[in-house]
PDB file of C-alpha atoms in Angstrom:
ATOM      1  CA  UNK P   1     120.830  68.961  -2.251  1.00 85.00           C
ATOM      2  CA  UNK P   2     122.640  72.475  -3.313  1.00 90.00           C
ATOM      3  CA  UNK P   3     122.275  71.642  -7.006  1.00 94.00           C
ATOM      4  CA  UNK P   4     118.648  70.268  -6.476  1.00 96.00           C
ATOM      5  CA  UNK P   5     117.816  73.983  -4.814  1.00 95.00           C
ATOM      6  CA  UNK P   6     119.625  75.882  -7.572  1.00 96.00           C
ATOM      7  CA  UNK P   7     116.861  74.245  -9.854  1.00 95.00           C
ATOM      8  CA  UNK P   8     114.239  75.017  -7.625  1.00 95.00           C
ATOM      9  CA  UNK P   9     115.074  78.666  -7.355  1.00 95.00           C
ATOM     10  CA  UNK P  10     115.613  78.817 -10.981  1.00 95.00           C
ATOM     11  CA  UNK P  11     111.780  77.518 -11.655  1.00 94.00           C
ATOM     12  CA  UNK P  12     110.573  79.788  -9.063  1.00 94.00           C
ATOM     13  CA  UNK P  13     112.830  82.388  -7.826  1.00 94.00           C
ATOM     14  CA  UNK P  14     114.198  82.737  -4.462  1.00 95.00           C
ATOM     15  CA  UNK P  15     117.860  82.873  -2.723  1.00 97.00           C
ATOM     16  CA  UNK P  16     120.311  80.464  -2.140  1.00 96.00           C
ATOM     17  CA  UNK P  17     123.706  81.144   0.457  1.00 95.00           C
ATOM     18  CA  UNK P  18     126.446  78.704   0.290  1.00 95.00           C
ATOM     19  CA  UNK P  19     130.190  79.254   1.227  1.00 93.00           C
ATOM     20  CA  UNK P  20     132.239  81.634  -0.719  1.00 91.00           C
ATOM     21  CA  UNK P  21     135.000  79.385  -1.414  1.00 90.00           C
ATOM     22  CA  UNK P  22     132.621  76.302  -2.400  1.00 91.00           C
ATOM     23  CA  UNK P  23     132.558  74.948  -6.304  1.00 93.00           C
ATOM     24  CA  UNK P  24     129.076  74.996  -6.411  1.00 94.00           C
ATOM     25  CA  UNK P  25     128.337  78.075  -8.195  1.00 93.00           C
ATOM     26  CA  UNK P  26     130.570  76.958 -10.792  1.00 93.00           C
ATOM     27  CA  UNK P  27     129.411  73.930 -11.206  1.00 94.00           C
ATOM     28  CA  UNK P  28     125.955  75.189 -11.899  1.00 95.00           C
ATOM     29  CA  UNK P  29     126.802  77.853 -14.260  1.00 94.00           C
ATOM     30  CA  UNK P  30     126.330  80.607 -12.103  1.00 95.00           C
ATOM     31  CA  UNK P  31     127.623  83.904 -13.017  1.00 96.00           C
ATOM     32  CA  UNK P  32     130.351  84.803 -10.578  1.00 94.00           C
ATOM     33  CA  UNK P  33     129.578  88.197  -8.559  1.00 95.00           C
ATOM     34  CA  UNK P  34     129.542  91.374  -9.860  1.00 92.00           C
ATOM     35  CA  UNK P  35     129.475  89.229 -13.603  1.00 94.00           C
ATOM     36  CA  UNK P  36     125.908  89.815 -14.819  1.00 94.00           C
ATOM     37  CA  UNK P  37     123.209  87.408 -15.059  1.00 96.00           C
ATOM     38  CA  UNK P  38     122.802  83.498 -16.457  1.00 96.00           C
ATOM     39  CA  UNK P  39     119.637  83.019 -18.152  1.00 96.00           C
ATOM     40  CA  UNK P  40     117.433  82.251 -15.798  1.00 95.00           C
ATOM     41  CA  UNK P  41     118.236  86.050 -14.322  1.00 95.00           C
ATOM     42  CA  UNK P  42     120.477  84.326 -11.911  1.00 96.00           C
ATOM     43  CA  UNK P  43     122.707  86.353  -9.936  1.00 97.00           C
ATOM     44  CA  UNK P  44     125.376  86.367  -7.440  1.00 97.00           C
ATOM     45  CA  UNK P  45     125.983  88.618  -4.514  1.00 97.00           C
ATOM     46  CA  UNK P  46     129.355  87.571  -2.153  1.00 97.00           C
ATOM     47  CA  UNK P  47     128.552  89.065   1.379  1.00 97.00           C
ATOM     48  CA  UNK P  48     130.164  89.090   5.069  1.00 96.00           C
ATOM     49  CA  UNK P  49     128.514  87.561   7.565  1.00 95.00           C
ATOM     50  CA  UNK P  50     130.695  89.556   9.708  1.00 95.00           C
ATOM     51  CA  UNK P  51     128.751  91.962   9.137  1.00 96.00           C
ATOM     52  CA  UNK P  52     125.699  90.750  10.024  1.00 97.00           C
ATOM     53  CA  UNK P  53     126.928  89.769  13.640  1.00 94.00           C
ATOM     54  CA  UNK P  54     128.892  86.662  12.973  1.00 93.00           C
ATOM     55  CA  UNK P  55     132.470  86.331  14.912  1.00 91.00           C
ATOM     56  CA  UNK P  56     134.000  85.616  11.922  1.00 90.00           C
ATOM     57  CA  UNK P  57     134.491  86.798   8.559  1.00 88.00           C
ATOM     58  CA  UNK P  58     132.849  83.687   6.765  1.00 91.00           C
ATOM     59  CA  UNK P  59     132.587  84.772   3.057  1.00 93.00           C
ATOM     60  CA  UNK P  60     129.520  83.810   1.504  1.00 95.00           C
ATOM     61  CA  UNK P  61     127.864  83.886  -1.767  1.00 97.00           C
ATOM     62  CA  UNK P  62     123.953  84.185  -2.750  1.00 97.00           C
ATOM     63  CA  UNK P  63     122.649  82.851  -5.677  1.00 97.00           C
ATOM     64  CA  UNK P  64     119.213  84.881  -6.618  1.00 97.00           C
ATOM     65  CA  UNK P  65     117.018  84.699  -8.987  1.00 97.00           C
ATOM     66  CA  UNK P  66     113.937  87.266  -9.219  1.00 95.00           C
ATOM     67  CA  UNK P  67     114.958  89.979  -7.325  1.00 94.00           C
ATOM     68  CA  UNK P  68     116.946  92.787  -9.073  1.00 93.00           C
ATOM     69  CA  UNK P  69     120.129  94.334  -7.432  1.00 94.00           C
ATOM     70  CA  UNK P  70     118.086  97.722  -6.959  1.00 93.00           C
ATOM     71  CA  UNK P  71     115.401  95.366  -4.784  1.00 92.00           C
ATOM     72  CA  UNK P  72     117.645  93.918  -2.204  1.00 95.00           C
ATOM     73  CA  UNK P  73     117.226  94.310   1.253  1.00 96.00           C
ATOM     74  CA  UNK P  74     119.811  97.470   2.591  1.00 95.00           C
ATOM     75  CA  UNK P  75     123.122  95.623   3.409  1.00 96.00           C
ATOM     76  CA  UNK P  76     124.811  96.114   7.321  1.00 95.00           C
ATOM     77  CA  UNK P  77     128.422  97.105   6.926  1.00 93.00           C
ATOM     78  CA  UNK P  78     130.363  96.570  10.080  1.00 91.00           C
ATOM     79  CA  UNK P  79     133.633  97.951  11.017  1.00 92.00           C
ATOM     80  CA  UNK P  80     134.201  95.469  13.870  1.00 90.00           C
ATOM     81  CA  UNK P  81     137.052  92.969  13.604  1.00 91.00           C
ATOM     82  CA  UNK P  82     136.249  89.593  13.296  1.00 91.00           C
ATOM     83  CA  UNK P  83     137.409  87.933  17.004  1.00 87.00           C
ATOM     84  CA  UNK P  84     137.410  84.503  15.331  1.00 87.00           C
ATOM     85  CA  UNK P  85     138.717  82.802  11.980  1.00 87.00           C
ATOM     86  CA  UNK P  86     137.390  80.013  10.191  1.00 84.00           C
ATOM     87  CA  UNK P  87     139.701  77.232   7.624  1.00 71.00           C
ATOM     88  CA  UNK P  88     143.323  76.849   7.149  1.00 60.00           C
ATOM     89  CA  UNK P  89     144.162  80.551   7.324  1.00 58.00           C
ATOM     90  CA  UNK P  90     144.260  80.282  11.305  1.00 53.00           C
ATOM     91  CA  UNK P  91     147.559  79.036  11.164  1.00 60.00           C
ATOM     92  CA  UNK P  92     148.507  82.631   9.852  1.00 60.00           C
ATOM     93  CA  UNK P  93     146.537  84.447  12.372  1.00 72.00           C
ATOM     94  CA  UNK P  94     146.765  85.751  15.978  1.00 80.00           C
ATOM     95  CA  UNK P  95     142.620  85.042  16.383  1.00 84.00           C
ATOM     96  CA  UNK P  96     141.319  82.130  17.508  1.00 84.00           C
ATOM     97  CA  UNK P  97     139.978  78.926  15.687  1.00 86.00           C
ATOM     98  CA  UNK P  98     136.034  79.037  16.098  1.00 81.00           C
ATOM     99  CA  UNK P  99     134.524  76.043  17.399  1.00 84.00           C
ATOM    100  CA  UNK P 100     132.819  73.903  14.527  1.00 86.00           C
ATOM    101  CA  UNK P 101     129.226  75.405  16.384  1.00 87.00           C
ATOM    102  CA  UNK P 102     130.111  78.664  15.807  1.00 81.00           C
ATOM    103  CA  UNK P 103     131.584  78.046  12.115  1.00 82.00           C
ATOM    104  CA  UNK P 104     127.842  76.307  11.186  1.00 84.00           C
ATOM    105  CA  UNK P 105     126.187  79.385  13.151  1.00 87.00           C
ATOM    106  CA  UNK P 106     124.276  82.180  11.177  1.00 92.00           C
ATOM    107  CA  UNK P 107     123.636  85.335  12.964  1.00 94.00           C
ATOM    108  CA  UNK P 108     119.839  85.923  13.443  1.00 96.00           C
ATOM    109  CA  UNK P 109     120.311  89.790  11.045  1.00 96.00           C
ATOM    110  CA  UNK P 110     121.264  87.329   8.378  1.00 96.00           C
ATOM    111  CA  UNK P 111     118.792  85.087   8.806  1.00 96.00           C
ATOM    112  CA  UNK P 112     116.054  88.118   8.840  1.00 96.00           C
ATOM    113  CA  UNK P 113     117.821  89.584   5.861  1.00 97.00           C
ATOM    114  CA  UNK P 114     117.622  86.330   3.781  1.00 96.00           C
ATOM    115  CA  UNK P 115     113.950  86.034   4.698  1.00 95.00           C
ATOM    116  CA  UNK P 116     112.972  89.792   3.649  1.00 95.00           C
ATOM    117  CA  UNK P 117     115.060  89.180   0.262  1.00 96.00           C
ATOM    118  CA  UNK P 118     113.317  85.859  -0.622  1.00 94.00           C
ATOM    119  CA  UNK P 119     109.780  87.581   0.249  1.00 93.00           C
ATOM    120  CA  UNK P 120     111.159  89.793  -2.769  1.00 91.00           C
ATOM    121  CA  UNK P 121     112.156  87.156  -4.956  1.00 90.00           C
ATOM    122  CA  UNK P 122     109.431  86.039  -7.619  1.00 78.00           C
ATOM    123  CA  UNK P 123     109.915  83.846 -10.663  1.00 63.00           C
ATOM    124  CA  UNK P 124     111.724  86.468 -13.551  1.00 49.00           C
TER     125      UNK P 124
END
């Protein structure tokens, strides 16, 4: 379904967030952040959903295509520490293991945020 949308959003712009650590942009093609565009004017922004609200870190990665980096939404920055941790690193951590609910939660800021960036996105 994640390789079906990254086609979609390259024919018609738009945002796609999928976990930092997953193969998927790579698979695709997609430029890693901070590494330009691909030539559909695909880009790739790695945020914190900390710091939209969530308990945990949980790295994430945006794929976008027709919105330039000067037209994004103003990114939160928090400088609370995460009370939970998601994956294998808990074993190395004094904070608790979230619950499988609050690993698949998204924090309604990001949610808003996604929604005002894909209102931005048009096809490039």
């Amino acid at each position: 379904m994640a390789i079906w949308a990254i086609g979609e959003i390259r024919k018609w712009g738009g945002v796609l967030e999928h976990p930092a650590a997953s193969g998927l942009f790579d698979r695709v093609g997609a430029p890693r952040p901070g590494r330009g565009m691909d030539q559909w004017g695909g880009w790739t922004l790695g945020v914190r959903q900390l710091d939209f609200g969530h308990a945990c870190e949980k790295k994430t990665i945006l794929y976008i295509v027709g919105c330039a980096p000067r037209s994004i939404p103003p990114l939160p920055i928090s400088f609370v520490p995460p009370s939970h941790i998601i994956g294998s690193s808990r074993r190395h951590s004094a904070l608790t293991g979230a619950s499988q609910r609050m690993r698949e939660a998204t924090p309604p800021r990001f949610a808003e945020w996604l929604v005002a960036l894909a209102a931005n996105c048009a096809h490039a």
